[in-house]
Coordinates of C-alpha atoms and ligand atoms in Angstrom, one line a residue:
M110 CA -11.6 -11.6 1.1
K111 CA -7.8 -11.0 0.9
I112 CA -6.1 -7.7 1.8
T113 CA -2.4 -7.3 1.1
I114 CA -0.4 -4.7 3.1
I115 CA 2.6 -3.3 1.2
T116 CA 5.2 -1.4 3.2
G117 CA 7.4 0.9 1.2
S118 CA 10.3 1.7 3.5
Q119 CA 13.9 1.3 2.3
R120 CA 15.1 0.7 5.9
K121 CA 15.5 -2.8 7.4
N122 CA 13.7 -2.3 10.7
S123 CA 11.5 0.4 9.5
N124 CA 8.6 2.1 11.4
S125 CA 6.5 1.6 8.3
K126 CA 6.9 -2.2 8.7
F127 CA 5.8 -2.0 12.3
V128 CA 2.8 0.2 11.4
G129 CA 1.9 -2.5 8.8
L130 CA 2.1 -5.2 11.4
N131 CA -0.2 -3.3 13.7
L132 CA -2.7 -2.8 10.9
K133 CA -2.5 -6.5 10.2
E134 CA -3.1 -7.3 13.8
K135 CA -6.2 -5.1 13.9
L136 CA -7.6 -6.7 10.7
D137 CA -6.9 -10.2 12.0
Q138 CA -8.7 -9.4 15.3
N139 CA -11.7 -7.7 13.9
F140 CA -12.5 -9.2 10.5
S141 CA -13.0 -13.0 10.6
D142 CA -13.7 -13.1 6.8
V143 CA -10.5 -11.2 5.8
S144 CA -7.2 -12.9 5.3
V145 CA -4.2 -10.6 5.4
E146 CA -0.9 -10.9 3.5
S147 CA 2.1 -8.6 3.9
V148 CA 4.8 -7.5 1.4
C149 CA 7.7 -5.6 2.8
L150 CA 9.5 -4.0 -0.2
Y151 CA 12.8 -3.9 1.7
D152 CA 12.6 -7.7 2.2
A153 CA 11.2 -8.5 -1.2
Q154 CA 14.2 -7.0 -3.0
I155 CA 12.4 -6.4 -6.3
P156 CA 14.7 -5.2 -9.0
Y157 CA 14.4 -1.7 -10.4
W158 CA 12.4 -1.8 -13.6
D159 CA 14.3 -2.6 -16.8
E160 CA 13.4 -4.2 -20.1
D161 CA 14.6 -7.6 -18.8
K162 CA 11.4 -7.8 -16.9
Y163 CA 9.6 -9.4 -19.8
S164 CA 12.3 -11.9 -20.7
D165 CA 14.6 -12.7 -17.7
K166 CA 12.4 -14.9 -15.4
E167 CA 15.2 -15.6 -13.0
K168 CA 16.1 -12.0 -12.4
W169 CA 12.5 -11.1 -12.0
A170 CA 11.4 -14.1 -9.8
A171 CA 11.0 -11.8 -6.7
W172 CA 8.5 -9.6 -8.5
S173 CA 6.6 -12.6 -10.0
K174 CA 6.0 -13.8 -6.4
V175 CA 4.7 -10.4 -5.3
S176 CA 2.7 -10.0 -8.5
E177 CA 0.9 -13.3 -7.9
K178 CA 0.0 -12.2 -4.3
L179 CA -1.4 -8.9 -5.6
A180 CA -3.4 -10.6 -8.3
Q181 CA -5.1 -12.7 -5.6
S182 CA -5.9 -9.7 -3.5
D183 CA -9.2 -7.8 -3.2
A184 CA -7.8 -4.7 -1.6
F185 CA -4.5 -3.1 -0.5
I186 CA -3.0 -1.0 2.2
F187 CA 0.1 1.0 1.3
V188 CA 2.2 2.1 4.2
V189 CA 4.6 4.7 2.9
P190 CA 7.2 6.8 4.7
E191 CA 8.1 10.3 3.6
Y192 CA 11.6 10.6 2.4
N193 CA 12.7 14.2 1.8
G194 CA 9.2 15.0 1.0
M195 CA 8.9 12.2 -1.5
V196 CA 7.8 8.6 -1.9
P197 CA 10.8 6.2 -1.5
P198 CA 12.1 4.9 -4.9
M199 CA 11.2 1.3 -4.0
M200 CA 7.6 2.3 -3.7
T201 CA 7.6 4.2 -7.0
N202 CA 9.3 1.1 -8.6
F203 CA 6.5 -1.0 -7.2
F204 CA 3.8 1.0 -9.0
L205 CA 5.9 1.0 -12.2
N206 CA 6.2 -2.8 -12.1
A207 CA 2.5 -3.4 -11.4
D208 CA 1.6 -3.4 -15.1
Q209 CA -0.3 -6.6 -15.5
G210 CA -3.7 -5.7 -14.0
E211 CA -2.7 -6.9 -10.5
L212 CA -4.1 -3.7 -8.9
S213 CA -6.7 -2.8 -11.4
H214 CA -10.0 -1.5 -10.1
K215 CA -9.2 -2.6 -6.6
P216 CA -9.4 -0.3 -3.6
A217 CA -6.4 0.8 -1.7
L218 CA -5.9 2.7 1.6
L219 CA -2.9 5.0 1.8
V220 CA -1.1 5.3 5.1
S221 CA 1.9 7.7 5.3
V222 CA 4.5 7.6 8.1
S223 CA 6.6 10.4 9.5
A224 CA 8.9 10.5 12.5
G225 CA 8.0 14.2 12.8
I226 CA 4.9 16.2 11.9
N227 CA 5.0 15.8 8.1
G228 CA 3.7 12.9 6.0
V229 CA 1.3 14.6 3.7
Y230 CA 3.5 14.6 0.6
P231 CA 3.6 10.9 -0.1
I232 CA -0.2 10.9 0.0
S233 CA -0.3 13.8 -2.5
E234 CA 2.3 12.2 -4.8
L235 CA 0.6 8.8 -4.9
R236 CA -2.9 10.3 -5.4
A237 CA -1.6 12.5 -8.2
Y238 CA -0.3 10.1 -10.7
S239 CA 0.7 6.6 -9.5
F240 CA -2.7 5.0 -10.4
K241 CA -2.7 5.9 -14.1
N242 CA -1.8 2.6 -15.7
N243 CA -2.2 0.2 -12.9
K244 CA -5.7 1.6 -12.2
V245 CA -5.6 1.1 -8.4
C246 CA -8.4 3.0 -6.7
F247 CA -7.2 5.0 -3.7
I248 CA -10.1 5.4 -1.4
P249 CA -10.9 8.9 -0.2
E250 CA -10.0 8.1 3.4
H251 CA -6.2 8.0 4.2
L252 CA -4.2 7.9 7.4
I253 CA -1.1 10.0 8.3
I254 CA 0.8 8.5 11.2
R255 CA 2.9 11.4 12.6
N256 CA 5.4 11.1 15.5
V257 CA 5.5 7.5 14.6
N258 CA 8.1 6.6 17.3
D259 CA 5.6 7.7 20.0
I260 CA 2.7 6.0 18.3
L261 CA 4.5 2.7 18.2
N262 CA 5.9 3.0 21.7
K263 CA 3.6 1.1 24.1
E264 CA 4.8 3.2 27.0
V265 CA 3.6 6.4 25.5
K266 CA 0.0 7.5 26.2
S267 CA -1.3 10.6 24.4
K268 CA -4.5 12.1 22.9
E269 CA -2.8 12.0 19.5
K270 CA -2.4 8.2 19.9
D271 CA -6.0 7.7 21.0
Y272 CA -7.1 9.7 18.0
I273 CA -5.0 7.8 15.5
N274 CA -6.2 4.5 16.9
E275 CA -9.8 5.7 16.6
R276 CA -9.2 6.9 13.1
I277 CA -7.7 3.5 12.1
D278 CA -10.6 1.7 13.6
Y279 CA -13.0 3.8 11.5
T280 CA -11.0 3.5 8.3
L281 CA -10.4 -0.2 8.1
P282 CA -14.1 -1.1 7.8
V283 CA -14.5 1.5 5.1
L284 CA -11.7 -0.2 3.1
V285 CA -13.5 -3.6 3.5
E286 CA -16.7 -2.1 2.2
Y287 CA -15.0 -0.7 -0.8
A288 CA -13.4 -4.1 -1.4
K289 CA -16.9 -5.7 -1.5
A290 CA -18.2 -2.9 -3.8
L291 CA -15.4 -2.8 -6.3
K292 CA -15.5 -6.6 -6.8
L293 CA -18.8 -6.0 -8.6
V294 CA -17.1 -3.4 -10.8
R295 CA -14.4 -5.9 -11.8
E296 CA -16.9 -8.6 -12.5
S297 CA -19.1 -6.3 -14.6
Q298 CA -19.0 -6.1 -18.4
A299 CA -18.1 -2.4 -18.1
V300 CA -14.4 -3.0 -17.4
K301 CA -12.5 -3.6 -20.7
T302 CA -8.9 -3.9 -19.7
D303 CA -8.0 -5.6 -22.9
K304 CA -9.2 -2.7 -25.0
F305 CA -8.3 0.2 -22.7
G306 CA -5.3 -1.1 -20.8
F307 CA -3.7 2.3 -20.2
G308 CA -5.2 5.2 -18.5
M309 CA -5.4 8.6 -20.2
Ligands
LIG657 C1 16.2 9.2 3.5 C2 15.2 9.7 4.5 C3 14.5 10.9 4.3 C4 13.6 11.3 5.2 N1 12.8 12.4 4.9 C5 11.7 12.7 5.7 C6 10.8 13.7 5.4 O1 10.9 14.4 4.3 N2 9.8 14.0 6.2 C7 9.6 13.2 7.3 O2 8.6 13.5 8.0 N3 10.4 12.3 7.7 C8 11.5 12.0 6.9 N4 12.3 11.0 7.3 C9 12.2 10.3 8.6 C10 11.1 9.3 8.5 O3 9.9 9.9 8.8 C11 11.3 8.2 9.5 O4 12.4 7.4 9.1 C12 10.1 7.3 9.8 O5 10.5 6.3 10.7 C13 9.5 6.7 8.6 O6 10.4 6.0 7.8 P1 10.7 4.4 8.0 O7 9.4 3.6 7.7 O8 11.8 4.1 6.9 O9 11.2 4.1 9.4 C14 13.3 10.5 6.4 C15 14.1 9.4 6.6 C16 15.0 8.9 5.7 C17 15.7 7.6 5.9

Protein backbone atom coordinates (compact mmCIF):
# COMPACT_ATOMS: atom_id res chain seq x y z
CA MET A 1 0.00 0.00 0.00
CA LYS A 2 1.23 3.46 -0.84
CA ILE A 3 0.35 6.61 1.10
CA THR A 4 1.36 10.01 -0.25
CA ILE A 5 1.75 12.96 2.12
CA ILE A 6 1.08 16.33 0.48
CA THR A 7 2.19 19.44 2.36
CA GLY A 8 0.46 22.64 1.30
CA SER A 9 2.54 25.47 2.75
CA GLN A 10 3.83 28.29 0.57
CA ARG A 11 6.86 28.80 2.84
CA LYS A 12 10.25 27.23 2.12
CA ASN A 13 11.04 25.79 5.56
CA SER A 14 7.49 25.39 6.67
CA ASN A 15 6.17 23.80 9.82
CA SER A 16 3.73 21.87 7.63
CA LYS A 17 6.66 20.19 5.90
CA PHE A 18 8.14 19.13 9.25
CA VAL A 19 4.76 17.85 10.44
CA GLY A 20 4.58 15.83 7.20
CA LEU A 21 8.07 14.41 7.83
CA ASN A 22 7.07 13.40 11.37
CA LEU A 23 3.98 11.62 10.05
CA LYS A 24 6.10 9.84 7.46
CA GLU A 25 8.49 8.70 10.19
CA LYS A 26 5.60 7.29 12.25
CA LEU A 27 4.16 5.45 9.23
CA ASP A 28 7.60 4.07 8.28
CA GLN A 29 8.17 2.84 11.83
CA ASN A 30 4.78 1.26 12.45
CA PHE A 31 3.50 -0.08 9.12
CA SER A 32 5.86 -2.45 7.33
CA ASP A 33 3.40 -2.92 4.44
CA VAL A 34 2.99 0.82 3.76
CA SER A 35 5.38 2.79 1.57
CA VAL A 36 5.26 6.55 1.99
CA GLU A 37 5.88 9.24 -0.62
CA SER A 38 5.99 12.97 0.03
CA VAL A 39 5.00 15.91 -2.14
CA CYS A 40 5.87 19.38 -0.85
CA LEU A 41 3.88 21.87 -2.91
CA TYR A 42 6.45 24.61 -2.29
CA ASP A 43 9.21 22.42 -3.76
CA ALA A 44 7.06 20.96 -6.53
CA GLN A 45 6.39 24.41 -8.08
CA ILE A 46 3.23 23.38 -9.88
CA PRO A 47 1.93 26.11 -12.21
CA TYR A 48 -1.38 27.73 -11.41
CA TRP A 49 -4.10 26.16 -13.49
CA ASP A 50 -4.62 27.53 -16.98
CA GLU A 51 -5.79 26.09 -20.29
CA ASP A 52 -2.23 25.21 -21.35
CA LYS A 53 -2.47 22.32 -18.91
CA TYR A 54 -3.91 20.09 -21.63
CA SER A 55 -1.48 21.07 -24.41
CA ASP A 56 1.83 22.39 -23.04
CA LYS A 57 3.60 19.29 -21.71
CA GLU A 58 6.81 21.12 -20.88
CA LYS A 59 5.13 23.83 -18.80
CA TRP A 60 3.11 21.22 -16.95
CA ALA A 61 5.88 18.62 -16.46
CA ALA A 62 6.00 19.29 -12.69
CA TRP A 63 2.32 18.50 -12.32
CA SER A 64 2.57 15.38 -14.52
CA LYS A 65 5.19 13.97 -12.12
CA VAL A 66 2.98 14.68 -9.10
CA SER A 67 -0.12 13.35 -10.86
CA GLU A 68 1.62 10.04 -11.59
CA LYS A 69 2.58 9.69 -7.91
CA LEU A 70 -1.01 10.36 -6.87
CA ALA A 71 -2.40 7.86 -9.35
CA GLN A 72 -0.17 5.15 -7.83
CA SER A 73 -1.28 5.97 -4.27
CA ASP A 74 -3.93 4.23 -2.18
CA ALA A 75 -4.43 7.03 0.35
CA PHE A 76 -3.33 10.57 1.12
CA ILE A 77 -2.49 12.81 4.01
CA PHE A 78 -2.91 16.55 3.40
CA VAL A 79 -0.98 18.76 5.79
CA VAL A 80 -2.41 22.24 5.37
CA PRO A 81 -1.53 25.47 7.19
CA GLU A 82 -4.15 28.09 7.92
CA TYR A 83 -3.41 31.34 6.06
CA ASN A 84 -5.65 34.20 7.12
CA GLY A 85 -8.30 31.65 7.92
CA MET A 86 -8.01 30.03 4.51
CA VAL A 87 -6.32 27.20 2.65
CA PRO A 88 -3.14 28.46 0.89
CA PRO A 89 -3.68 29.08 -2.86
CA MET A 90 -1.13 26.38 -3.77
CA MET A 91 -3.29 23.83 -1.99
CA THR A 92 -6.47 25.01 -3.72
CA ASN A 93 -4.55 24.86 -7.01
CA PHE A 94 -3.61 21.26 -6.24
CA PHE A 95 -7.26 20.22 -5.93
CA LEU A 96 -8.13 22.16 -9.08
CA ASN A 97 -5.45 20.32 -11.03
CA ALA A 98 -6.26 16.83 -9.77
CA ASP A 99 -8.88 16.30 -12.47
CA GLN A 100 -7.80 12.97 -13.98
CA GLY A 101 -9.11 10.60 -11.30
CA GLU A 102 -5.80 10.55 -9.39
CA LEU A 103 -7.62 10.98 -6.07
CA SER A 104 -10.96 9.43 -6.90
CA HIS A 105 -12.55 7.21 -4.27
CA LYS A 106 -9.34 7.17 -2.22
CA PRO A 107 -9.27 8.06 1.47
CA ALA A 108 -7.50 11.15 2.76
CA LEU A 109 -6.61 12.37 6.22
CA LEU A 110 -6.72 16.14 6.73
CA VAL A 111 -4.13 17.66 9.06
CA SER A 112 -4.21 21.40 9.67
CA VAL A 113 -1.35 23.38 11.15
CA SER A 114 -1.44 26.57 13.19
CA ALA A 115 1.29 28.44 15.02
CA GLY A 116 -1.44 29.64 17.38
CA ILE A 117 -4.69 28.15 18.60
CA ASN A 118 -6.55 28.21 15.27
CA GLY A 119 -6.44 25.70 12.40
CA VAL A 120 -10.06 24.67 12.07
CA TYR A 121 -10.88 26.76 8.99
CA PRO A 122 -8.74 24.86 6.42
CA ILE A 123 -10.43 21.64 7.54
CA SER A 124 -13.89 23.16 7.09
CA GLU A 125 -12.96 24.71 3.74
CA LEU A 126 -11.56 21.47 2.31
CA ARG A 127 -14.39 19.34 3.65
CA ALA A 128 -16.97 21.74 2.22
CA TYR A 129 -16.19 21.70 -1.49
CA SER A 130 -12.73 20.59 -2.59
CA PHE A 131 -13.69 16.95 -3.18
CA LYS A 132 -16.49 17.58 -5.69
CA ASN A 133 -14.84 16.65 -8.99
CA ASN A 134 -11.69 14.90 -7.83
CA LYS A 135 -13.84 12.66 -5.56
CA VAL A 136 -11.27 12.29 -2.83
CA CYS A 137 -12.82 10.82 0.34
CA PHE A 138 -11.86 12.76 3.45
CA ILE A 139 -12.13 10.38 6.39
CA PRO A 140 -14.15 11.57 9.42
CA GLU A 141 -11.08 11.74 11.63
CA HIS A 142 -8.83 14.77 11.17
CA LEU A 143 -5.95 16.31 13.11
CA ILE A 144 -5.44 19.93 14.13
CA ILE A 145 -1.85 20.66 15.14
CA ARG A 146 -2.07 23.86 17.20
CA ASN A 147 0.97 25.65 18.71
CA VAL A 148 3.00 23.83 16.07
CA ASN A 149 6.33 25.42 17.06
CA ASP A 150 6.06 23.82 20.51
CA ILE A 151 4.82 20.51 19.09
CA LEU A 152 7.83 20.29 16.77
CA ASN A 153 10.33 21.46 19.41
CA LYS A 154 11.95 18.37 20.95
CA GLU A 155 12.84 20.33 24.10
CA VAL A 156 9.21 21.15 24.89
CA LYS A 157 7.23 18.64 26.95
CA SER A 158 3.51 19.22 27.51
CA LYS A 159 0.19 17.46 27.99
CA GLU A 160 -0.96 18.95 24.68
CA LYS A 161 1.97 17.35 22.90
CA ASP A 162 1.33 13.97 24.53
CA TYR A 163 -2.32 14.20 23.49
CA ILE A 164 -1.49 15.13 19.87
CA ASN A 165 0.94 12.22 19.61
CA GLU A 166 -1.65 9.86 21.05
CA ARG A 167 -4.22 11.22 18.62
CA ILE A 168 -1.85 10.76 15.65
CA ASP A 169 -1.10 7.19 16.75
CA TYR A 170 -4.84 6.50 16.84
CA THR A 171 -5.61 8.18 13.50
CA LEU A 172 -2.96 6.70 11.20
CA PRO A 173 -4.19 3.08 11.55
CA VAL A 174 -7.73 4.32 10.84
CA LEU A 175 -6.51 5.81 7.55
CA VAL A 176 -4.77 2.53 6.66
CA GLU A 177 -8.01 0.60 7.25
CA TYR A 178 -9.95 3.05 5.06
CA ALA A 179 -7.31 2.55 2.36
CA LYS A 180 -7.92 -1.22 2.42
CA ALA A 181 -11.69 -0.77 2.39
CA LEU A 182 -11.91 1.82 -0.40
CA LYS A 183 -9.70 -0.27 -2.69
CA LEU A 184 -12.69 -2.64 -2.90
CA VAL A 185 -14.95 0.27 -3.87
CA ARG A 186 -12.62 1.31 -6.71
CA GLU A 187 -12.35 -2.26 -7.94
CA SER A 188 -16.12 -2.76 -7.89
CA GLN A 189 -18.43 -2.34 -10.88
CA ALA A 190 -20.30 0.37 -8.99
CA VAL A 191 -17.81 3.14 -9.74
CA LYS A 192 -18.50 4.55 -13.20
CA THR A 193 -16.06 7.42 -13.55
CA ASP A 194 -16.35 7.46 -17.37
CA LYS A 195 -20.08 8.11 -17.23
CA PHE A 196 -20.27 10.27 -14.09
CA GLY A 197 -16.91 12.02 -14.06
CA PHE A 198 -18.07 15.15 -12.27
CA GLY A 199 -19.75 15.33 -8.89
CA MET A 200 -23.10 17.01 -8.50
C1 LIG B 1 0.26 34.43 5.03
C2 LIG B 1 0.07 33.79 6.37
C3 LIG B 1 -1.15 33.83 7.00
C4 LIG B 1 -1.35 33.18 8.22
N1 LIG B 1 -2.60 33.16 8.79
C5 LIG B 1 -2.82 32.38 9.87
C6 LIG B 1 -4.15 32.17 10.37
O1 LIG B 1 -5.12 32.66 9.84
N2 LIG B 1 -4.31 31.34 11.43
C7 LIG B 1 -3.24 30.74 12.04
O2 LIG B 1 -3.45 30.02 12.99
N3 LIG B 1 -1.98 30.95 11.62
C8 LIG B 1 -1.75 31.73 10.55
N4 LIG B 1 -0.47 31.87 10.05
C9 LIG B 1 0.66 31.30 10.79
C10 LIG B 1 0.79 29.82 10.52
O3 LIG B 1 -0.02 29.16 11.46
C11 LIG B 1 2.23 29.41 10.70
O4 LIG B 1 3.01 29.96 9.64
C12 LIG B 1 2.41 27.91 10.83
O5 LIG B 1 3.79 27.66 10.98
C13 LIG B 1 1.85 27.08 9.69
O6 LIG B 1 2.29 27.51 8.45
P1 LIG B 1 3.58 26.92 7.66
O7 LIG B 1 3.32 25.48 7.40
O8 LIG B 1 3.62 27.76 6.41
O9 LIG B 1 4.77 27.12 8.54
C14 LIG B 1 -0.26 32.53 8.85
C15 LIG B 1 0.99 32.50 8.21
C16 LIG B 1 1.16 33.10 6.98
C17 LIG B 1 2.51 33.00 6.30
